[in-house]
Coordinates of C-alpha atoms in Angstrom, one line a residue:
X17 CA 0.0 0.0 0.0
X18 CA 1.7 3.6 -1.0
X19 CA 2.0 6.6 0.7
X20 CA -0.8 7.7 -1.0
X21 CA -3.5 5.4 -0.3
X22 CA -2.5 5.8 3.1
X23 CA -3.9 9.7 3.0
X24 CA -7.0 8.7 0.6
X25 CA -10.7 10.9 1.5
X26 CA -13.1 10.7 0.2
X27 CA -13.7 14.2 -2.1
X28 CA -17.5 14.1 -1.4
X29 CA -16.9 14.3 2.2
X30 CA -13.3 15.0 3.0
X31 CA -13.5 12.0 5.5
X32 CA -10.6 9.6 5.6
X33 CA -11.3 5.8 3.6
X34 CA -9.7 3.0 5.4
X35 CA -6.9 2.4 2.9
X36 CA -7.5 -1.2 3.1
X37 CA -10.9 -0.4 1.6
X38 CA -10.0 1.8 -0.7
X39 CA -10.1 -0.4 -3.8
X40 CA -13.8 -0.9 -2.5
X41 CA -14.5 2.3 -3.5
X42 CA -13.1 2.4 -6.9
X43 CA -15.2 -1.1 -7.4
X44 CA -18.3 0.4 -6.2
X45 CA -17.9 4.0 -8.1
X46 CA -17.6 2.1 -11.2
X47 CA -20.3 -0.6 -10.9
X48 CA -22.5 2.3 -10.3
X49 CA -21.9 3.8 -13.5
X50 CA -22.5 0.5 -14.9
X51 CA -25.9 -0.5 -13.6
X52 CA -27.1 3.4 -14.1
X53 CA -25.9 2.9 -17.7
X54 CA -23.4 6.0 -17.5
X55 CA -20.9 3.0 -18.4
X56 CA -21.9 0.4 -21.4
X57 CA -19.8 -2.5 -22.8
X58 CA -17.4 -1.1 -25.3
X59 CA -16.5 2.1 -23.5
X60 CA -13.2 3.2 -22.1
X61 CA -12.6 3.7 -18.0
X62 CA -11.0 6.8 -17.3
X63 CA -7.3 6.8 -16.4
X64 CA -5.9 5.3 -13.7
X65 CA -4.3 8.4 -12.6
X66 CA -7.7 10.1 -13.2
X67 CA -10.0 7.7 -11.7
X68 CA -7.7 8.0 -8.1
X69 CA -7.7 11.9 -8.4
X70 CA -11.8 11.8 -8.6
X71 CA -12.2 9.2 -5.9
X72 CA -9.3 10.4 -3.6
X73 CA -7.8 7.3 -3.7
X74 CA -3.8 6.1 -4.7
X75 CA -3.3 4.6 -8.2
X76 CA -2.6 1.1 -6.9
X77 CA -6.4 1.2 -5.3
X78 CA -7.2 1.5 -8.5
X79 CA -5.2 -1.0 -10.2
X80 CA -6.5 -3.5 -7.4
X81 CA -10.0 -2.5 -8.6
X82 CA -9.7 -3.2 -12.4
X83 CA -7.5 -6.5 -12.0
X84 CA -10.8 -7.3 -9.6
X85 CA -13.0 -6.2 -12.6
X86 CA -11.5 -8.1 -14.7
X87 CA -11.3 -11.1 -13.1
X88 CA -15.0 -11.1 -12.8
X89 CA -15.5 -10.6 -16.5
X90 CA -16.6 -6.9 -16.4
X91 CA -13.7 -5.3 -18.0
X92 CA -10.8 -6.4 -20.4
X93 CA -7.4 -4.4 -20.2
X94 CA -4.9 -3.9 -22.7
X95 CA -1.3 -2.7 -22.3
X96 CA 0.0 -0.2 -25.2
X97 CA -1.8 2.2 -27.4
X98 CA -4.9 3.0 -29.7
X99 CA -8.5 2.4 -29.4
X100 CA -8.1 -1.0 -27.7
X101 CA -5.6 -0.3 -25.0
X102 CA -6.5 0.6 -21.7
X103 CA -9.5 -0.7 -19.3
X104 CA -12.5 -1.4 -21.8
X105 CA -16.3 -2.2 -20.1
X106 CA -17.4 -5.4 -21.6
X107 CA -19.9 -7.2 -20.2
X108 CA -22.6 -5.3 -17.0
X109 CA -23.5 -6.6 -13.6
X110 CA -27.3 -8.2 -13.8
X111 CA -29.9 -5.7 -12.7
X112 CA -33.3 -6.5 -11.8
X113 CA -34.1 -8.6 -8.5
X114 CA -30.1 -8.3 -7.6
X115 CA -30.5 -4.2 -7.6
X116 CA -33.7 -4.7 -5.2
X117 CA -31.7 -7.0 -3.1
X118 CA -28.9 -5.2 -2.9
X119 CA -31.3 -1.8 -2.5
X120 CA -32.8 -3.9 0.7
X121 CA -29.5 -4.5 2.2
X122 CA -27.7 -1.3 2.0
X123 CA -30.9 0.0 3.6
X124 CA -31.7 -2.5 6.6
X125 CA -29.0 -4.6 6.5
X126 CA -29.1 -8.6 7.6
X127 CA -27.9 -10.0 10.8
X128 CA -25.3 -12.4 10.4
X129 CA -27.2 -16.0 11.2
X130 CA -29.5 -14.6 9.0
X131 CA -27.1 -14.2 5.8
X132 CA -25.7 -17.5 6.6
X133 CA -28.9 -20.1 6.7
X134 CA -30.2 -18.0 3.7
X135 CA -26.6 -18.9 1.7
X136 CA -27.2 -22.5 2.6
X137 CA -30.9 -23.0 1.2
X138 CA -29.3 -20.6 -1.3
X139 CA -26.1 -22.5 -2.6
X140 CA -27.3 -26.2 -1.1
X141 CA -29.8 -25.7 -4.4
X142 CA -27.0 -24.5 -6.4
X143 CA -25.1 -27.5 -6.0
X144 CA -27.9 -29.6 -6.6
X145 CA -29.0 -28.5 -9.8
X146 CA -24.6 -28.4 -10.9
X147 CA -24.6 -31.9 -9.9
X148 CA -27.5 -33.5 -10.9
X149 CA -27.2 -31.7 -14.6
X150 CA -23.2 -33.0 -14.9
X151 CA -24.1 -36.2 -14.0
X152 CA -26.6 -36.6 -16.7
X153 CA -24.2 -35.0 -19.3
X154 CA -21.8 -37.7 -20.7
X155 CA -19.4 -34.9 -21.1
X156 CA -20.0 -33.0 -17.9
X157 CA -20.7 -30.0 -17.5
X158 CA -18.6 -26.7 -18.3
X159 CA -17.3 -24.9 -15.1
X160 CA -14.5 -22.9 -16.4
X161 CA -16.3 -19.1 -15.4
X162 CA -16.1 -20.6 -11.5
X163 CA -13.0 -22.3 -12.0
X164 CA -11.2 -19.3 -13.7
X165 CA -12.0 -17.4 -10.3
X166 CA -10.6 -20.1 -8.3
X167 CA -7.2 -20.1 -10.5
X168 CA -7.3 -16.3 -9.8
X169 CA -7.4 -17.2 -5.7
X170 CA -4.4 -19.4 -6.2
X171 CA -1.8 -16.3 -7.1
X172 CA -0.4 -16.5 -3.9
X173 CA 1.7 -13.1 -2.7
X174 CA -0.1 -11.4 -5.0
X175 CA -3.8 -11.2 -3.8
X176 CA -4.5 -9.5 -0.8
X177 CA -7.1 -10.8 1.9
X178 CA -9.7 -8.4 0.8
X179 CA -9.5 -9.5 -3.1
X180 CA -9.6 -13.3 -2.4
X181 CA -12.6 -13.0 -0.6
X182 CA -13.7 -11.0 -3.0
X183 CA -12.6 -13.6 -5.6
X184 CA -14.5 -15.9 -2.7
X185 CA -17.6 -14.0 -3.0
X186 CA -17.6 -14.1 -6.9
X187 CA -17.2 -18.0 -7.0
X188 CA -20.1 -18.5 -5.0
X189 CA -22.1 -15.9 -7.1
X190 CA -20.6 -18.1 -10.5
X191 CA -22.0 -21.2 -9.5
X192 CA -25.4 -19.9 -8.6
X193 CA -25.2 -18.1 -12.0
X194 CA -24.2 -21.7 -13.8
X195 CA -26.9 -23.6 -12.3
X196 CA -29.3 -21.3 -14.7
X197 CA -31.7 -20.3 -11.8
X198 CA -32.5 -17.0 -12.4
X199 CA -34.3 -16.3 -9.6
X200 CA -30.9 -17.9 -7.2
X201 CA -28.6 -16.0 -8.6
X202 CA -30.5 -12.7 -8.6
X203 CA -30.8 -12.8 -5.2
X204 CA -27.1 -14.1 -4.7
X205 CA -25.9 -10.9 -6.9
X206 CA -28.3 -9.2 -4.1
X207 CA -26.7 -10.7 -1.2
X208 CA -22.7 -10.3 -2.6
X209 CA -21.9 -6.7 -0.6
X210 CA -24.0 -8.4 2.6
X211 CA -21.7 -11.6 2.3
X212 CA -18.3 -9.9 1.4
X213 CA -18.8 -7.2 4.4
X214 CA -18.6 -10.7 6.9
X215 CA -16.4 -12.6 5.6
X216 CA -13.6 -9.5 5.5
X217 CA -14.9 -8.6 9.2
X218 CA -13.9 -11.9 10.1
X219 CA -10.1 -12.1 9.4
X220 CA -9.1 -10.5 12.6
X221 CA -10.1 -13.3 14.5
X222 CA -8.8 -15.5 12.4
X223 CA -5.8 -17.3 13.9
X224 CA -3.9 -17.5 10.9
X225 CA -4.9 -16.0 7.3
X226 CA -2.7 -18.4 5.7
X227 CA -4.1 -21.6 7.2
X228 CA -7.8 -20.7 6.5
X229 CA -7.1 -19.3 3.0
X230 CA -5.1 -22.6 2.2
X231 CA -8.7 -24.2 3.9
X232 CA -11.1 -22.1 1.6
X233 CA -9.0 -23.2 -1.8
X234 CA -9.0 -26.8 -1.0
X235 CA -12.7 -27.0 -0.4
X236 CA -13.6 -24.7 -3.3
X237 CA -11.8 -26.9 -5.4
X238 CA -13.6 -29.8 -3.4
X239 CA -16.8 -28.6 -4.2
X240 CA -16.3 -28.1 -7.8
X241 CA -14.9 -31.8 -7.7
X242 CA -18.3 -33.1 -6.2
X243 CA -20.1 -31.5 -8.9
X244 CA -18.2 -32.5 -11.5
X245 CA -19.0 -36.4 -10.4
X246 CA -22.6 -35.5 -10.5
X247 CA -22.5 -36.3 -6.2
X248 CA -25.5 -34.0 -5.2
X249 CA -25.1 -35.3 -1.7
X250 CA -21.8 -34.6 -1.6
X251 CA -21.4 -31.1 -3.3
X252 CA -24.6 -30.2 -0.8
X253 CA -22.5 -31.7 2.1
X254 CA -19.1 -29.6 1.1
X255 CA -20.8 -26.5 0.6
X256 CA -22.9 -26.4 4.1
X257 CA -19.4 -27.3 5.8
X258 CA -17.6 -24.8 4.0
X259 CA -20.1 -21.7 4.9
X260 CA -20.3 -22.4 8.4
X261 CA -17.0 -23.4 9.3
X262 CA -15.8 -20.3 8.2
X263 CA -18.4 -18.2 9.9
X264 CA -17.8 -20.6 13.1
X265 CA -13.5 -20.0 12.6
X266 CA -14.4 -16.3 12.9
X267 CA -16.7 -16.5 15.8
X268 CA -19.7 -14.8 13.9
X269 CA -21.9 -18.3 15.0
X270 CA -21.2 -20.4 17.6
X271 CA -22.7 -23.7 16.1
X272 CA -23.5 -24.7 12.7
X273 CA -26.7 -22.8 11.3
X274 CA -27.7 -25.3 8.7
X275 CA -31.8 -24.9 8.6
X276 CA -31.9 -28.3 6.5
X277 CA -29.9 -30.3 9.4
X278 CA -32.5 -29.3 12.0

């Protein structure tokens, strides 16, 4: 983190951003633009240096942003010049139900327990559907967006806490997306800031980042596995123990909150 960063306001306000949220900002400024349409596939982002002058952020915020954006398939950048170098938009976050979710919980707000039983009716439904449809396809099926976002997680040294689980966040959101239930993965998109805002408040109590991030690859990749073998139990199983160990690691639940185990 430069110098810079460390001295970031906000220019709305002139109140100080927590520098290790300050690539939040830059995210959230420009998905804004996108889902009010001031931002459409095939235009150019501004700068990098202009982009942390507006937002009052340091440049490498903003790099951290757009390799973020990119990773989730909202941007494409080019080294060099001409009318393809540079951070182009191509592809929009999906509107709709997700907006209204996401309206609902920058408004209220969810409590914790709350957030978690609703992932695991959520994603326990996601893996079902992944499962059930690669096991009756004699070629599988095709999770490269999800796995893609997993290889991304795996760039150790270069990803800091706040990006994998944002990486984290996405992957969940992928599958939901794959299992071709709109209504799911609406209302995941809806619940991404809700779940991301835990899971980064949790890493303090963590005992060691390290450990649990090594934990969270291997059971992605465990998950995907079950899927991929058309084990519905299984991936359900995986994916339950995966939420709420982590929310149990970081003390946010005391006991498993799994509404289907009750």
């Amino acid at each position: 983190m430069t110098a810079v960063d460390a001295r970031a306001v906000s220019p709305a306000s002139a109140a100080p951003i927590d520098p290790r949220r300050a690539w939040q900002v830059v995210l959230q400024h420009i998905e804004a633009d996108l889902l009010a349409g001031r931002l459409v596939p095939g235009d150019h982002l501004p700068a990098e240096r202009t982009l942390a002058s507006e937002l009052g952020v340091g440049r490498s915020s903003v790099r951290e942003a757009l390799r973020v954006l990119e990773v989730l398939g909202l941007i494409r950048t080019q080294t060099g010049s001409g009318p393809q170098s540079g951070a182009i938009i191509v592809a929009r976050p999906s509107g709709g139900m997700s907006s209204l979710m996401r309206l609902q919980v920058a408004a209220q707000g969810f409590d914790v327990r709350d957030v978690v039983k609703t992932r695991l009716v959520l994603e326990a439904a996601v893996v079902t559907e992944l499962a059930e449809a690669s096991g009756a396809r004699v070629d599988g099926l095709d999770l490269g967006p999800a796995v893609e976002l997993l290889d991304a997680m795996d760039a150790d040294g270069r990803v800091s806490e706040a990006e994998f689980l944002a990486l984290d966040a996405a992957f969940h959101l992928a599958l939901a997306e794959l299992s071709g239930n709109a209504v799911i993965a609406s209302m995941m998109a809806g619940l991404r800031n809700s779940i991301e805002s835990y899971v980064l408040a949790g890493v303090p109590n963590l005992p060691s980042w390290a450990e649990t991030s090594g934990r969270l690859r291997h059971e992605h990749r465990s998950i995907v596995d079950a899927i991929e073998t058309g084990d519905a139990e299984l991936a359900r199983g995986r994916v339950r123990a995966h939420i709420t160990g982590y929310y149990t690691e970081t003390n946010f639940i005391s006991a498993p909150a799994d509404p289907l185990t009750r």
